[in-house]
Amino acid sequence: MLRLPKFRYLQPKSVEEAARMISDHGPDAMFVAGGTDLYPNMKRRQQTPKVVIGLAHLDKLRRVKGKPKEGMILGAGLTLTEVAEDRRVLRAYPVVAQAAELISTPLLRNMGTIGGNLLLDTRCNYYDQNYEWRKAIHFCMKKDGEICWVAPSSPRCWAVQSSDCAPVMVAIGAKVKLVSRDGAHVMERLIPAAELYNDDGIRHLNKRPEELLTEIHLPPTDGWRATYWKLRRRGSFDFPVLGVAACLRLAGDGTVEHAKIILGGVGSHPMEASGSEQALVGKKLTEETIQQAAAAAYPTAKPLDNTDFAMSWRKDMARYYVAGALRELAGLPSQASSSGGNGAGLRIVPG
Amino acid sequence: MAGTSGDGPSGAGPNGGGRNGGKAIGLRVVGKPWKKVDASAKVMGETKFADDIFLPRMLHCKILRSSAPHARIVKIDTSKAEAYRGVKAVLLGKDLPIPYGILPVSQDEHPLAIEKVRMVGDPVAAVAAVDEDAATEALDLIEVEYEPLKTISSIEEALETSEPRIHDYGEYGNVHRRTAYEFGDVKAGFAEADFVREDITFYEGSTHLPLEQHASVGQFSPDGKLTLWSSTQDPHYLHRSLAKVLGLPATHIRVIATPCGGGFGGKCDPFQHEIIVSKLAMVTGRPVKICLTREEVFYCHRGRHPVLMATKTGFKRDGSITAMHHRTFLDGGSYGGHGAASTFYTGVLQPTTYTMGTYKFDAVRVFTNKAPCGPKRGHGTPQPRFAQEVQMDKIAEQLGLDPAELRKRHLVPPHSLTCNWLKIGTTSLGKCIDKVVEGARWKERFRKLPHGKGIGLACSAYMTGAGTAIYWNNMPHSGVQLKLDRSGGVCVFCGSSDIGQGSDSILAYIVAEVLGIEPFDIRVVTADTDLTPVDLGSYSSRVTLMTGNAAIQAAERARDLLAQAAAEKLEVPANRLVFADRRVVDMENPEKGMSFVDAVWLAEAKFGTLGTTGSYTPPKAPGKFKGSGVGPSPTYSYCAAVAEVDVNPETGWVKVERIWMAHGGGQAINPVLVMGQVEGSIYMGLGEAMMEEMTYRGNRNVVHKFPSFLEYKSPTTLEMCDVVTYLIEDDERETNAPFGGKEAGQGPLLPVPPAIANAVYDAVGVRIDEVPISPDKVLKAIRAKAKGQEGRYGPTHFPSCPMPEPIRVATPWEGGTGEGVKREPALAKA
Ligand SMILES: Cc1cc2nc3c(=O)[nH]c(=O)nc-3n(C[C@H](O)[C@H](O)[C@H](O)COP(=O)(O)OP(=O)(O)OC[C@H]3O[C@@H](n4cnc5c(N)ncnc54)[C@H](O)[C@@H]3O)c2cc1C
Ligand code: SF4
């Protein structure tokens, strides 16, 4: 078995104590919630904290608060199973439950948290390997090395944003609360989910390491509808290699007033398909508009050869998946079933 | 799910049948769905696997593996590791200089690299320390300096690169083996054909993916005796390799194969870590354990060879095959392993399904800087079967014939010789085809389903045990000892290793059948080279047939002893006695009888301590040419499958909805275990057909792309299709097989990939001539077709390689004798 390297484990009793512990230990420390991302990374020596601060026992991070009308608040420490099965979430924010339910396996969803999911490290087939493997390719820019093997002439890392919830939170306009401590002061900031992410495989989070994610503020349910389509090889276990989160608000006559189409898994951050959004706003959701919006998503998706599946096929699928998500929101029959086939690896939980 | 009837063919068992001249009675144990003898322990978590062994003062071993794909080792400095806390020993290649390998012709491995590494993952140094952490940390302290050599990462590169050579033996350059045969006058065969077509196909490599990672514990006693517990399929071959490399007398080595959490061929070779922990135990005088990481299991590999194939077939208007010229290139990876046998297997079984007038076959195996390939379920034969069965579908279409009908018209008849001198016993392939055709409603649906839906058919044959052992010898392939004592207890000893397929249970069922007792009255002791007689191991689907026949012999000998003693007491002729329901009774006068225990008492009093043996040696193969040892088997199983798929024409996504599989395996010794093997084979075939890829980054130091359970894609239960299994019995009993029971563990995998490929064609009209059939390939082919190009995805180029003169053998119908131009002993193994 791969062994975990040695580290110190601290267990704070409160959010404040957690914030203090991390500021005391500086860059050597990291938070851990479910550990389903951090511990495997530590075994492979991709992440090497000397001190690990456990959040699993903080009740304050495991609450569901508020009313859909004003917007509900999810504690960052809720497990994915809790989020996927929470009745209030299922009723008011089915798209959030749907994304959480599509993550990994039941076992990992029982451990993994929604906060950890939003802060998931970016992924790459050259990086998610153990130390010896990475040594064999002389490492890469993201950890211990100089070059990016996916795009050797590029100055940056293209590791892939692989959280299923991230594109959904960006699409629906959720906000995240970050708490940190500066001496005696507790500092809090509430930022749009979109601002949490950076288009860079290494510095993929606009968050200081000592900031603790405590809450996710979901927007008021005032008429928008959203869905999430996930592409993966198998019906369980696999990270998304393309995710489409679509959020629309329609006027009484069916005209699209507002559209957010966010692609996950095809870049280092949740990518906004602005072209698709423009193709939709002010129009009715006909098959024709949907096709235009889907075609406009194609250039946004920039998959590289660092995940499962052939990259050109993944890029092709962006079009198909955007169309599928929009058809679902329009209540049109999906192409998949009209052609007698299943969608490419997709599973839809009716929203 | 349909299945066999529970009742066996009447009077076919050795209790009655011809074997020993007794009277016919029905089977009571064989053919019934008994529980496995190890089932309760497994489901209750009580089974002790190798990694569950903890011995006092046990050390833990970790192996430093090469980070260079092909390099000379310039320097290794272990001084810091040796000085590290908790470290008890560090081993290097020079400590174990004797080479080994499973085949006598490929003694090209060392437990730890000597002078040179040949792949990323080659073991370079080993550490034994007081715990796993200390051992792991010590590895970091070992400094290795490599001088890189040019790497070879593909078949083409191997053919083009004469220097550097990965090994300094083989044919030439980086060509490991070349094999060429011609059976009959192939030129004349092609001339006789109405049509000739050649298809180029590719079958990607894949690995076994057993849930249990390989693990071993070595212990060296003060009197100089070594014990190795290991998750191995072949304790006997491992025993031989240990003796060779460690320089110990074989009599001082005991190998115990622990319960195995999955093998599939991946635990057949003797492995480096097995020798390393043995040596470390000798050096330190303490027990030493290793459990490989998942990544290391990928490096051990020995799985499916990637094979590029060109299959040229001449056929008549009625579909009869006049000639086939089948050429294969195998990407062997960095070592020989079973590769010489695998090379044969990419061709040798082609003529076993449909009558073939003449046959020529050329196979080339090359070395590359990748994990070594070897035997994975079906050993070397799923690849050529794919080529042949996809081509049959094309031939049927070209001739306007129904593919099922075409196949049925040209079946290899029972009790015949193929053009390459394989002796076919009983066959039920025709019945198998009928069964799946009926089950899948083939006639109503083939070429008639809506666009996107399709069905496809494919067939196969597979050996029930290799006719030749891995090293030349004229001893039995399997031995069984039976001990009976006055408690009435019966203990069966056999060297076979149960790798989950149920071979321990088979021994209990068969002995119980012959002695008329319950399987759970019997104790089974297996896979311990000190306690059990030699059995060659769990490979080539040999175990049920060979241990079964040996067990029948041992049990019948025991029964004869009991019968003699009981007959005396009952005053009836011994041949009138029947053993059933734990009793021995006069079949003409059933009130006259005694309990089984009483019979044992009488026999022990009469003959002394009771013990019998049985052994099995396969029949001599009719072929006598060089290399004729690979392919012959006491009997062959047959399968037919229909796959139903759903293809999304816009994404290329293929979902396999259902597979109907008829397995012609003769009498099922236990139908539930046979079904388990059939379903498991379908599952594994599905993975190979749809997604599994053992691939490397040639331009990045030939690293394995994803040596992990997460990124090496294999189906989960959600991807598993529905399965309808039919167990088809032969019309007559196969006399070479115990109770007529043939293999089940490998054959049913073979038709799965071609049946799916053929179904995809039926669904969307494109040919995917390689596996895995991934959606990008399907979509490319669909788009090409839409543009008016050929609706096909697959290899288009077949490299050339100078071939030696083939070994020419006249076919039986040309009046051949089975001799070739030259005669030498041959080696074989599946
Ligand atoms: C086999 C496998 C399959 C997976 N499949 C998927 C998948 O399909 N989709 C998907 O989205 N994910 C997947 N994951 C990733 C992971 O399981 C989930 O993303 C999970 O939600 C992570 O949550 P966690 O609580 O376990 O995170 P942890 O591992 O505990 O933490 C992840 C990161 O977030 C930080 N962190 C956690 N909580 C906080 C907090 N409150 N404040 C500040 N920092 C914090 C940690 O320091 C760490 O850097 C998979 C993982 C595995 C091992
Ligand atoms: S994208 Fe490049 S730099 Fe980033 S993890 Fe992958 S190989 Fe490394």
PDB file of N, CA and C in Angstrom, chain A residues 1-3 6 45 123 125-126 129-130 133 136-138 149 152 232-239 305 308-310 313 316-317 320 335 340-342 344-345, chain B residues 62 67 85 132-133 136-137 140 291 293 295 299 453 646 648 650-651 653 655 691 697 700-701 703-705 707 709-710 713-714 716 718-719 775-776 779 783:
ATOM      1  N   MET A   1       0.836  -1.192   0.000  1.00  0.00           N
ATOM      2  CA  MET A   1       0.000   0.000   0.000  1.00  0.00           C
ATOM      3  C   MET A   1       0.877   1.251   0.000  1.00  0.00           C
ATOM      4  N   LEU A   2       0.401   2.304  -0.644  1.00  0.00           N
ATOM      5  CA  LEU A   2       1.104   3.584  -0.514  1.00  0.00           C
ATOM      6  C   LEU A   2       0.899   4.092   0.898  1.00  0.00           C
ATOM      7  N   ARG A   3       1.958   4.592   1.472  1.00  0.00           N
ATOM      8  CA  ARG A   3       1.876   5.066   2.853  1.00  0.00           C
ATOM      9  C   ARG A   3       1.680   6.574   2.890  1.00  0.00           C
ATOM     10  N   LYS A   6       4.395  11.184   7.311  1.00  0.00           N
ATOM     11  CA  LYS A   6       4.074  11.587   8.677  1.00  0.00           C
ATOM     12  C   LYS A   6       3.639  13.050   8.708  1.00  0.00           C
ATOM     13  N   ARG A  45       2.450  12.402  -2.606  1.00  0.00           N
ATOM     14  CA  ARG A  45       3.356  13.534  -2.361  1.00  0.00           C
ATOM     15  C   ARG A  45       3.170  14.688  -3.337  1.00  0.00           C
ATOM     16  N   ARG A 123      -6.722  18.839 -11.588  1.00  0.00           N
ATOM     17  CA  ARG A 123      -6.233  17.487 -11.887  1.00  0.00           C
ATOM     18  C   ARG A 123      -5.575  17.396 -13.261  1.00  0.00           C
ATOM     19  N   ASN A 125      -3.375  14.153 -15.718  1.00  0.00           N
ATOM     20  CA  ASN A 125      -2.805  12.799 -15.774  1.00  0.00           C
ATOM     21  C   ASN A 125      -1.292  12.752 -15.595  1.00  0.00           C
ATOM     22  N   TYR A 126      -0.658  13.904 -15.669  1.00  0.00           N
ATOM     23  CA  TYR A 126       0.786  13.947 -15.419  1.00  0.00           C
ATOM     24  C   TYR A 126       1.083  14.286 -13.953  1.00  0.00           C
ATOM     25  N   GLN A 129      -0.268  11.297  -9.982  1.00  0.00           N
ATOM     26  CA  GLN A 129       0.539  10.088 -10.060  1.00  0.00           C
ATOM     27  C   GLN A 129       1.438  10.110  -8.847  1.00  0.00           C
ATOM     28  N   ASN A 130       1.947   8.951  -8.470  1.00  0.00           N
ATOM     29  CA  ASN A 130       2.776   8.972  -7.276  1.00  0.00           C
ATOM     30  C   ASN A 130       4.163   9.563  -7.560  1.00  0.00           C
ATOM     31  N   TRP A 133       6.476   7.862 -10.176  1.00  0.00           N
ATOM     32  CA  TRP A 133       6.009   8.043 -11.552  1.00  0.00           C
ATOM     33  C   TRP A 133       6.384   9.445 -12.036  1.00  0.00           C
ATOM     34  N   ALA A 136       9.853   9.832 -12.911  1.00  0.00           N
ATOM     35  CA  ALA A 136      10.223   9.233 -14.199  1.00  0.00           C
ATOM     36  C   ALA A 136      10.029  10.209 -15.363  1.00  0.00           C
ATOM     37  N   ILE A 137       9.124  11.175 -15.214  1.00  0.00           N
ATOM     38  CA  ILE A 137       8.991  12.181 -16.283  1.00  0.00           C
ATOM     39  C   ILE A 137       9.682  13.484 -15.859  1.00  0.00           C
ATOM     40  N   HIS A 138      10.531  13.425 -14.861  1.00  0.00           N
ATOM     41  CA  HIS A 138      11.228  14.588 -14.315  1.00  0.00           C
ATOM     42  C   HIS A 138      10.256  15.645 -13.807  1.00  0.00           C
ATOM     43  N   TRP A 149       4.092  19.239 -19.226  1.00  0.00           N
ATOM     44  CA  TRP A 149       4.187  18.194 -20.262  1.00  0.00           C
ATOM     45  C   TRP A 149       2.993  18.182 -21.186  1.00  0.00           C
ATOM     46  N   PRO A 152       4.206  21.807 -23.540  1.00  0.00           N
ATOM     47  CA  PRO A 152       5.587  22.094 -23.131  1.00  0.00           C
ATOM     48  C   PRO A 152       6.065  23.513 -23.440  1.00  0.00           C
ATOM     49  N   ARG A 232     -18.507  11.522 -18.200  1.00  0.00           N
ATOM     50  CA  ARG A 232     -17.469  10.683 -17.593  1.00  0.00           C
ATOM     51  C   ARG A 232     -17.572   9.313 -18.232  1.00  0.00           C
ATOM     52  N   ARG A 233     -16.517   8.537 -18.070  1.00  0.00           N
ATOM     53  CA  ARG A 233     -16.464   7.231 -18.717  1.00  0.00           C
ATOM     54  C   ARG A 233     -17.506   6.286 -18.123  1.00  0.00           C
ATOM     55  N   ARG A 234     -17.581   6.287 -16.800  1.00  0.00           N
ATOM     56  CA  ARG A 234     -18.413   5.290 -16.134  1.00  0.00           C
ATOM     57  C   ARG A 234     -19.470   5.957 -15.272  1.00  0.00           C
ATOM     58  N   GLY A 235     -20.484   5.235 -14.948  1.00  0.00           N
ATOM     59  CA  GLY A 235     -21.602   5.806 -14.217  1.00  0.00           C
ATOM     60  C   GLY A 235     -21.335   6.097 -12.759  1.00  0.00           C
ATOM     61  N   SER A 236     -20.135   5.860 -12.318  1.00  0.00           N
ATOM     62  CA  SER A 236     -19.761   6.129 -10.941  1.00  0.00           C
ATOM     63  C   SER A 236     -18.262   6.328 -10.930  1.00  0.00           C
ATOM     64  N   PHE A 237     -17.737   6.839  -9.809  1.00  0.00           N
ATOM     65  CA  PHE A 237     -16.292   6.798  -9.599  1.00  0.00           C
ATOM     66  C   PHE A 237     -15.528   7.919 -10.308  1.00  0.00           C
ATOM     67  N   ASP A 238     -15.918   8.235 -11.556  1.00  0.00           N
ATOM     68  CA  ASP A 238     -15.065   9.079 -12.379  1.00  0.00           C
ATOM     69  C   ASP A 238     -15.315  10.572 -12.209  1.00  0.00           C
ATOM     70  N   PHE A 239     -14.210  11.311 -12.241  1.00  0.00           N
ATOM     71  CA  PHE A 239     -14.269  12.771 -12.269  1.00  0.00           C
ATOM     72  C   PHE A 239     -14.892  13.222 -13.591  1.00  0.00           C
ATOM     73  N   ASP A 305      -4.807  17.093 -23.609  1.00  0.00           N
ATOM     74  CA  ASP A 305      -4.648  15.645 -23.434  1.00  0.00           C
ATOM     75  C   ASP A 305      -4.137  15.329 -22.028  1.00  0.00           C
ATOM     76  N   ASP A 308      -9.071  11.658 -19.025  1.00  0.00           N
ATOM     77  CA  ASP A 308      -9.593  10.526 -19.778  1.00  0.00           C
ATOM     78  C   ASP A 308     -10.188  11.019 -21.110  1.00  0.00           C
ATOM     79  N   PHE A 309     -10.285  10.153 -22.079  1.00  0.00           N
ATOM     80  CA  PHE A 309     -10.908  10.381 -23.393  1.00  0.00           C
ATOM     81  C   PHE A 309     -10.033  11.233 -24.318  1.00  0.00           C
ATOM     82  N   ALA A 310     -10.253  11.024 -25.598  1.00  0.00           N
ATOM     83  CA  ALA A 310      -9.549  11.811 -26.621  1.00  0.00           C
ATOM     84  C   ALA A 310     -10.016  13.254 -26.524  1.00  0.00           C
ATOM     85  N   TRP A 313     -12.590  14.703 -29.017  1.00  0.00           N
ATOM     86  CA  TRP A 313     -13.941  14.185 -28.784  1.00  0.00           C
ATOM     87  C   TRP A 313     -14.599  14.910 -27.610  1.00  0.00           C
ATOM     88  N   ASP A 316     -15.810  18.143 -28.861  1.00  0.00           N
ATOM     89  CA  ASP A 316     -17.053  17.914 -29.599  1.00  0.00           C
ATOM     90  C   ASP A 316     -18.242  17.778 -28.677  1.00  0.00           C
ATOM     91  N   MET A 317     -18.001  17.100 -27.577  1.00  0.00           N
ATOM     92  CA  MET A 317     -19.106  16.799 -26.674  1.00  0.00           C
ATOM     93  C   MET A 317     -19.638  18.052 -25.983  1.00  0.00           C
ATOM     94  N   TYR A 320     -22.674  19.010 -27.783  1.00  0.00           N
ATOM     95  CA  TYR A 320     -23.764  18.055 -27.560  1.00  0.00           C
ATOM     96  C   TYR A 320     -24.340  18.194 -26.153  1.00  0.00           C
ATOM     97  N   GLN A 335     -32.173  14.793 -27.540  1.00  0.00           N
ATOM     98  CA  GLN A 335     -31.749  14.090 -28.742  1.00  0.00           C
ATOM     99  C   GLN A 335     -31.404  12.655 -28.413  1.00  0.00           C
ATOM    100  N   GLY A 340     -32.806   7.131 -29.849  1.00  0.00           N
ATOM    101  CA  GLY A 340     -32.858   5.773 -29.337  1.00  0.00           C
ATOM    102  C   GLY A 340     -31.656   5.409 -28.498  1.00  0.00           C
ATOM    103  N   GLY A 341     -30.763   6.347 -28.301  1.00  0.00           N
ATOM    104  CA  GLY A 341     -29.561   6.013 -27.541  1.00  0.00           C
ATOM    105  C   GLY A 341     -29.553   6.708 -26.205  1.00  0.00           C
ATOM    106  N   ASN A 342     -28.652   6.337 -25.393  1.00  0.00           N
ATOM    107  CA  ASN A 342     -28.439   7.065 -24.149  1.00  0.00           C
ATOM    108  C   ASN A 342     -27.472   8.189 -24.447  1.00  0.00           C
ATOM    109  N   ALA A 344     -24.060  10.391 -23.867  1.00  0.00           N
ATOM    110  CA  ALA A 344     -22.708   9.902 -23.651  1.00  0.00           C
ATOM    111  C   ALA A 344     -22.402   9.902 -22.171  1.00  0.00           C
ATOM    112  N   GLY A 345     -22.636   8.802 -21.537  1.00  0.00           N
ATOM    113  CA  GLY A 345     -22.231   8.651 -20.146  1.00  0.00           C
ATOM    114  C   GLY A 345     -22.997   9.531 -19.190  1.00  0.00           C
TER     115      GLY A 345
ATOM    116  N   LYS B  62      10.103  -3.141   0.902  1.00  0.00           N
ATOM    117  CA  LYS B  62       9.679  -2.199  -0.148  1.00  0.00           C
ATOM    118  C   LYS B  62      10.734  -2.252  -1.252  1.00  0.00           C
ATOM    119  N   SER B  67      13.160   4.611 -12.383  1.00  0.00           N
ATOM    120  CA  SER B  67      12.441   5.751 -12.942  1.00  0.00           C
ATOM    121  C   SER B  67      12.909   5.999 -14.365  1.00  0.00           C
ATOM    122  N   ARG B  85      17.340   4.254  10.355  1.00  0.00           N
ATOM    123  CA  ARG B  85      16.764   3.568  11.512  1.00  0.00           C
ATOM    124  C   ARG B  85      15.750   2.501  11.068  1.00  0.00           C
ATOM    125  N   GLU B 132       6.658  -0.658   7.503  1.00  0.00           N
ATOM    126  CA  GLU B 132       6.526  -0.194   6.125  1.00  0.00           C
ATOM    127  C   GLU B 132       7.025   1.239   5.968  1.00  0.00           C
ATOM    128  N   ASP B 133       6.800   2.062   6.984  1.00  0.00           N
ATOM    129  CA  ASP B 133       7.221   3.453   6.880  1.00  0.00           C
ATOM    130  C   ASP B 133       8.736   3.553   6.776  1.00  0.00           C
ATOM    131  N   THR B 136       9.824   2.440   3.408  1.00  0.00           N
ATOM    132  CA  THR B 136       9.498   3.433   2.382  1.00  0.00           C
ATOM    133  C   THR B 136      10.468   4.602   2.444  1.00  0.00           C
ATOM    134  N   GLU B 137      10.704   5.075   3.658  1.00  0.00           N
ATOM    135  CA  GLU B 137      11.592   6.230   3.813  1.00  0.00           C
ATOM    136  C   GLU B 137      13.014   5.884   3.373  1.00  0.00           C
ATOM    137  N   ASP B 140      13.995   6.348  -0.316  1.00  0.00           N
ATOM    138  CA  ASP B 140      14.372   7.698  -0.739  1.00  0.00           C
ATOM    139  C   ASP B 140      15.865   7.950  -0.592  1.00  0.00           C
ATOM    140  N   CYS B 291       3.617  -6.385   0.327  1.00  0.00           N
ATOM    141  CA  CYS B 291       2.346  -6.289  -0.385  1.00  0.00           C
ATOM    142  C   CYS B 291       2.540  -5.180  -1.391  1.00  0.00           C
ATOM    143  N   THR B 293       2.013  -2.226  -4.136  1.00  0.00           N
ATOM    144  CA  THR B 293       1.040  -1.151  -4.336  1.00  0.00           C
ATOM    145  C   THR B 293       0.326  -1.429  -5.653  1.00  0.00           C
ATOM    146  N   GLU B 295       0.136   0.432  -8.150  1.00  0.00           N
ATOM    147  CA  GLU B 295       0.994   0.821  -9.265  1.00  0.00           C
ATOM    148  C   GLU B 295       1.980  -0.308  -9.595  1.00  0.00           C
ATOM    149  N   TYR B 299       2.909  -2.716 -12.953  1.00  0.00           N
ATOM    150  CA  TYR B 299       4.243  -2.985 -13.503  1.00  0.00           C
ATOM    151  C   TYR B 299       4.514  -4.489 -13.618  1.00  0.00           C
ATOM    152  N   LYS B 453     -29.521   0.865 -33.099  1.00  0.00           N
ATOM    153  CA  LYS B 453     -29.654  -0.395 -32.343  1.00  0.00           C
ATOM    154  C   LYS B 453     -29.087  -1.521 -33.202  1.00  0.00           C
ATOM    155  N   ASP B 646     -26.554  -0.358 -28.203  1.00  0.00           N
ATOM    156  CA  ASP B 646     -27.284   0.864 -28.475  1.00  0.00           C
ATOM    157  C   ASP B 646     -26.210   1.914 -28.749  1.00  0.00           C
ATOM    158  N   ASN B 648     -25.231   5.757 -29.930  1.00  0.00           N
ATOM    159  CA  ASN B 648     -25.715   7.104 -30.173  1.00  0.00           C
ATOM    160  C   ASN B 648     -24.944   7.677 -31.370  1.00  0.00           C
ATOM    161  N   GLU B 650     -24.746  10.465 -32.646  1.00  0.00           N
ATOM    162  CA  GLU B 650     -24.199  11.817 -32.528  1.00  0.00           C
ATOM    163  C   GLU B 650     -22.983  11.910 -31.640  1.00  0.00           C
ATOM    164  N   THR B 651     -22.853  10.958 -30.742  1.00  0.00           N
ATOM    165  CA  THR B 651     -21.704  10.995 -29.834  1.00  0.00           C
ATOM    166  C   THR B 651     -20.764   9.818 -30.050  1.00  0.00           C
ATOM    167  N   TRP B 653     -21.278   7.074 -28.650  1.00  0.00           N
ATOM    168  CA  TRP B 653     -21.316   6.320 -27.398  1.00  0.00           C
ATOM    169  C   TRP B 653     -21.997   4.972 -27.618  1.00  0.00           C
ATOM    170  N   LYS B 655     -23.494   1.614 -25.831  1.00  0.00           N
ATOM    171  CA  LYS B 655     -23.894   0.922 -24.598  1.00  0.00           C
ATOM    172  C   LYS B 655     -24.214  -0.515 -24.965  1.00  0.00           C
ATOM    173  N   MET B 691     -13.300  -0.327 -23.145  1.00  0.00           N
ATOM    174  CA  MET B 691     -12.534   0.775 -22.555  1.00  0.00           C
ATOM    175  C   MET B 691     -11.122   0.460 -22.081  1.00  0.00           C
ATOM    176  N   ARG B 697       3.127   6.511 -22.458  1.00  0.00           N
ATOM    177  CA  ARG B 697       3.485   7.759 -23.136  1.00  0.00           C
ATOM    178  C   ARG B 697       4.886   7.594 -23.719  1.00  0.00           C
ATOM    179  N   ARG B 700       7.223  10.422 -23.364  1.00  0.00           N
ATOM    180  CA  ARG B 700       7.534  10.877 -21.993  1.00  0.00           C
ATOM    181  C   ARG B 700       8.131   9.719 -21.220  1.00  0.00           C
ATOM    182  N   ASN B 701       9.248   9.251 -21.699  1.00  0.00           N
ATOM    183  CA  ASN B 701       9.944   8.187 -20.987  1.00  0.00           C
ATOM    184  C   ASN B 701       9.143   6.900 -20.848  1.00  0.00           C
ATOM    185  N   VAL B 703       6.321   6.152 -19.789  1.00  0.00           N
ATOM    186  CA  VAL B 703       5.613   5.859 -18.535  1.00  0.00           C
ATOM    187  C   VAL B 703       4.244   5.274 -18.863  1.00  0.00           C
ATOM    188  N   HIS B 704       3.784   4.402 -17.993  1.00  0.00           N
ATOM    189  CA  HIS B 704       2.413   3.904 -18.128  1.00  0.00           C
ATOM    190  C   HIS B 704       1.490   5.099 -17.952  1.00  0.00           C
ATOM    191  N   LYS B 705       0.481   5.218 -18.824  1.00  0.00           N
ATOM    192  CA  LYS B 705      -0.347   6.427 -18.777  1.00  0.00           C
ATOM    193  C   LYS B 705      -1.060   6.598 -17.451  1.00  0.00           C
ATOM    194  N   PRO B 707      -1.280   4.149 -14.178  1.00  0.00           N
ATOM    195  CA  PRO B 707      -1.246   2.909 -13.389  1.00  0.00           C
ATOM    196  C   PRO B 707      -2.070   3.049 -12.107  1.00  0.00           C
ATOM    197  N   PHE B 709      -6.225   2.428 -10.273  1.00  0.00           N
ATOM    198  CA  PHE B 709      -7.574   1.878 -10.362  1.00  0.00           C
ATOM    199  C   PHE B 709      -8.566   2.921 -10.871  1.00  0.00           C
ATOM    200  N   LEU B 710      -8.287   4.179 -10.586  1.00  0.00           N
ATOM    201  CA  LEU B 710      -9.226   5.228 -10.993  1.00  0.00           C
ATOM    202  C   LEU B 710      -9.119   5.543 -12.476  1.00  0.00           C
ATOM    203  N   LYS B 713      -9.369   2.611 -16.996  1.00  0.00           N
ATOM    204  CA  LYS B 713     -10.823   2.449 -16.989  1.00  0.00           C
ATOM    205  C   LYS B 713     -11.232   1.012 -17.247  1.00  0.00           C
ATOM    206  N   SER B 714     -11.964   0.504 -16.280  1.00  0.00           N
ATOM    207  CA  SER B 714     -12.505  -0.843 -16.369  1.00  0.00           C
ATOM    208  C   SER B 714     -13.958  -0.718 -15.934  1.00  0.00           C
ATOM    209  N   THR B 716     -17.513  -0.670 -14.199  1.00  0.00           N
ATOM    210  CA  THR B 716     -18.068  -0.901 -12.864  1.00  0.00           C
ATOM    211  C   THR B 716     -19.342  -1.731 -13.049  1.00  0.00           C
ATOM    212  N   LEU B 718     -22.153  -0.720 -12.929  1.00  0.00           N
ATOM    213  CA  LEU B 718     -23.120   0.064 -13.700  1.00  0.00           C
ATOM    214  C   LEU B 718     -22.944  -0.119 -15.204  1.00  0.00           C
ATOM    215  N   GLU B 719     -21.727  -0.432 -15.632  1.00  0.00           N
ATOM    216  CA  GLU B 719     -21.499  -0.621 -17.074  1.00  0.00           C
ATOM    217  C   GLU B 719     -21.776  -2.052 -17.504  1.00  0.00           C
ATOM    218  N   PRO B 775     -15.856   5.825 -27.840  1.00  0.00           N
ATOM    219  CA  PRO B 775     -16.816   6.634 -28.593  1.00  0.00           C
ATOM    220  C   PRO B 775     -16.161   7.539 -29.637  1.00  0.00           C
ATOM    221  N   ASP B 776     -14.933   8.009 -29.351  1.00  0.00           N
ATOM    222  CA  ASP B 776     -14.296   8.878 -30.350  1.00  0.00           C
ATOM    223  C   ASP B 776     -14.047   8.133 -31.654  1.00  0.00           C
ATOM    224  N   LEU B 779     -17.418   7.688 -33.446  1.00  0.00           N
ATOM    225  CA  LEU B 779     -17.871   8.952 -34.025  1.00  0.00           C
ATOM    226  C   LEU B 779     -17.051   9.298 -35.270  1.00  0.00           C
ATOM    227  N   ARG B 783     -18.661   9.821 -38.930  1.00  0.00           N
ATOM    228  CA  ARG B 783     -18.477  11.068 -39.687  1.00  0.00           C
ATOM    229  C   ARG B 783     -17.808  10.805 -41.028  1.00  0.00           C
TER     230      ARG B 783
END
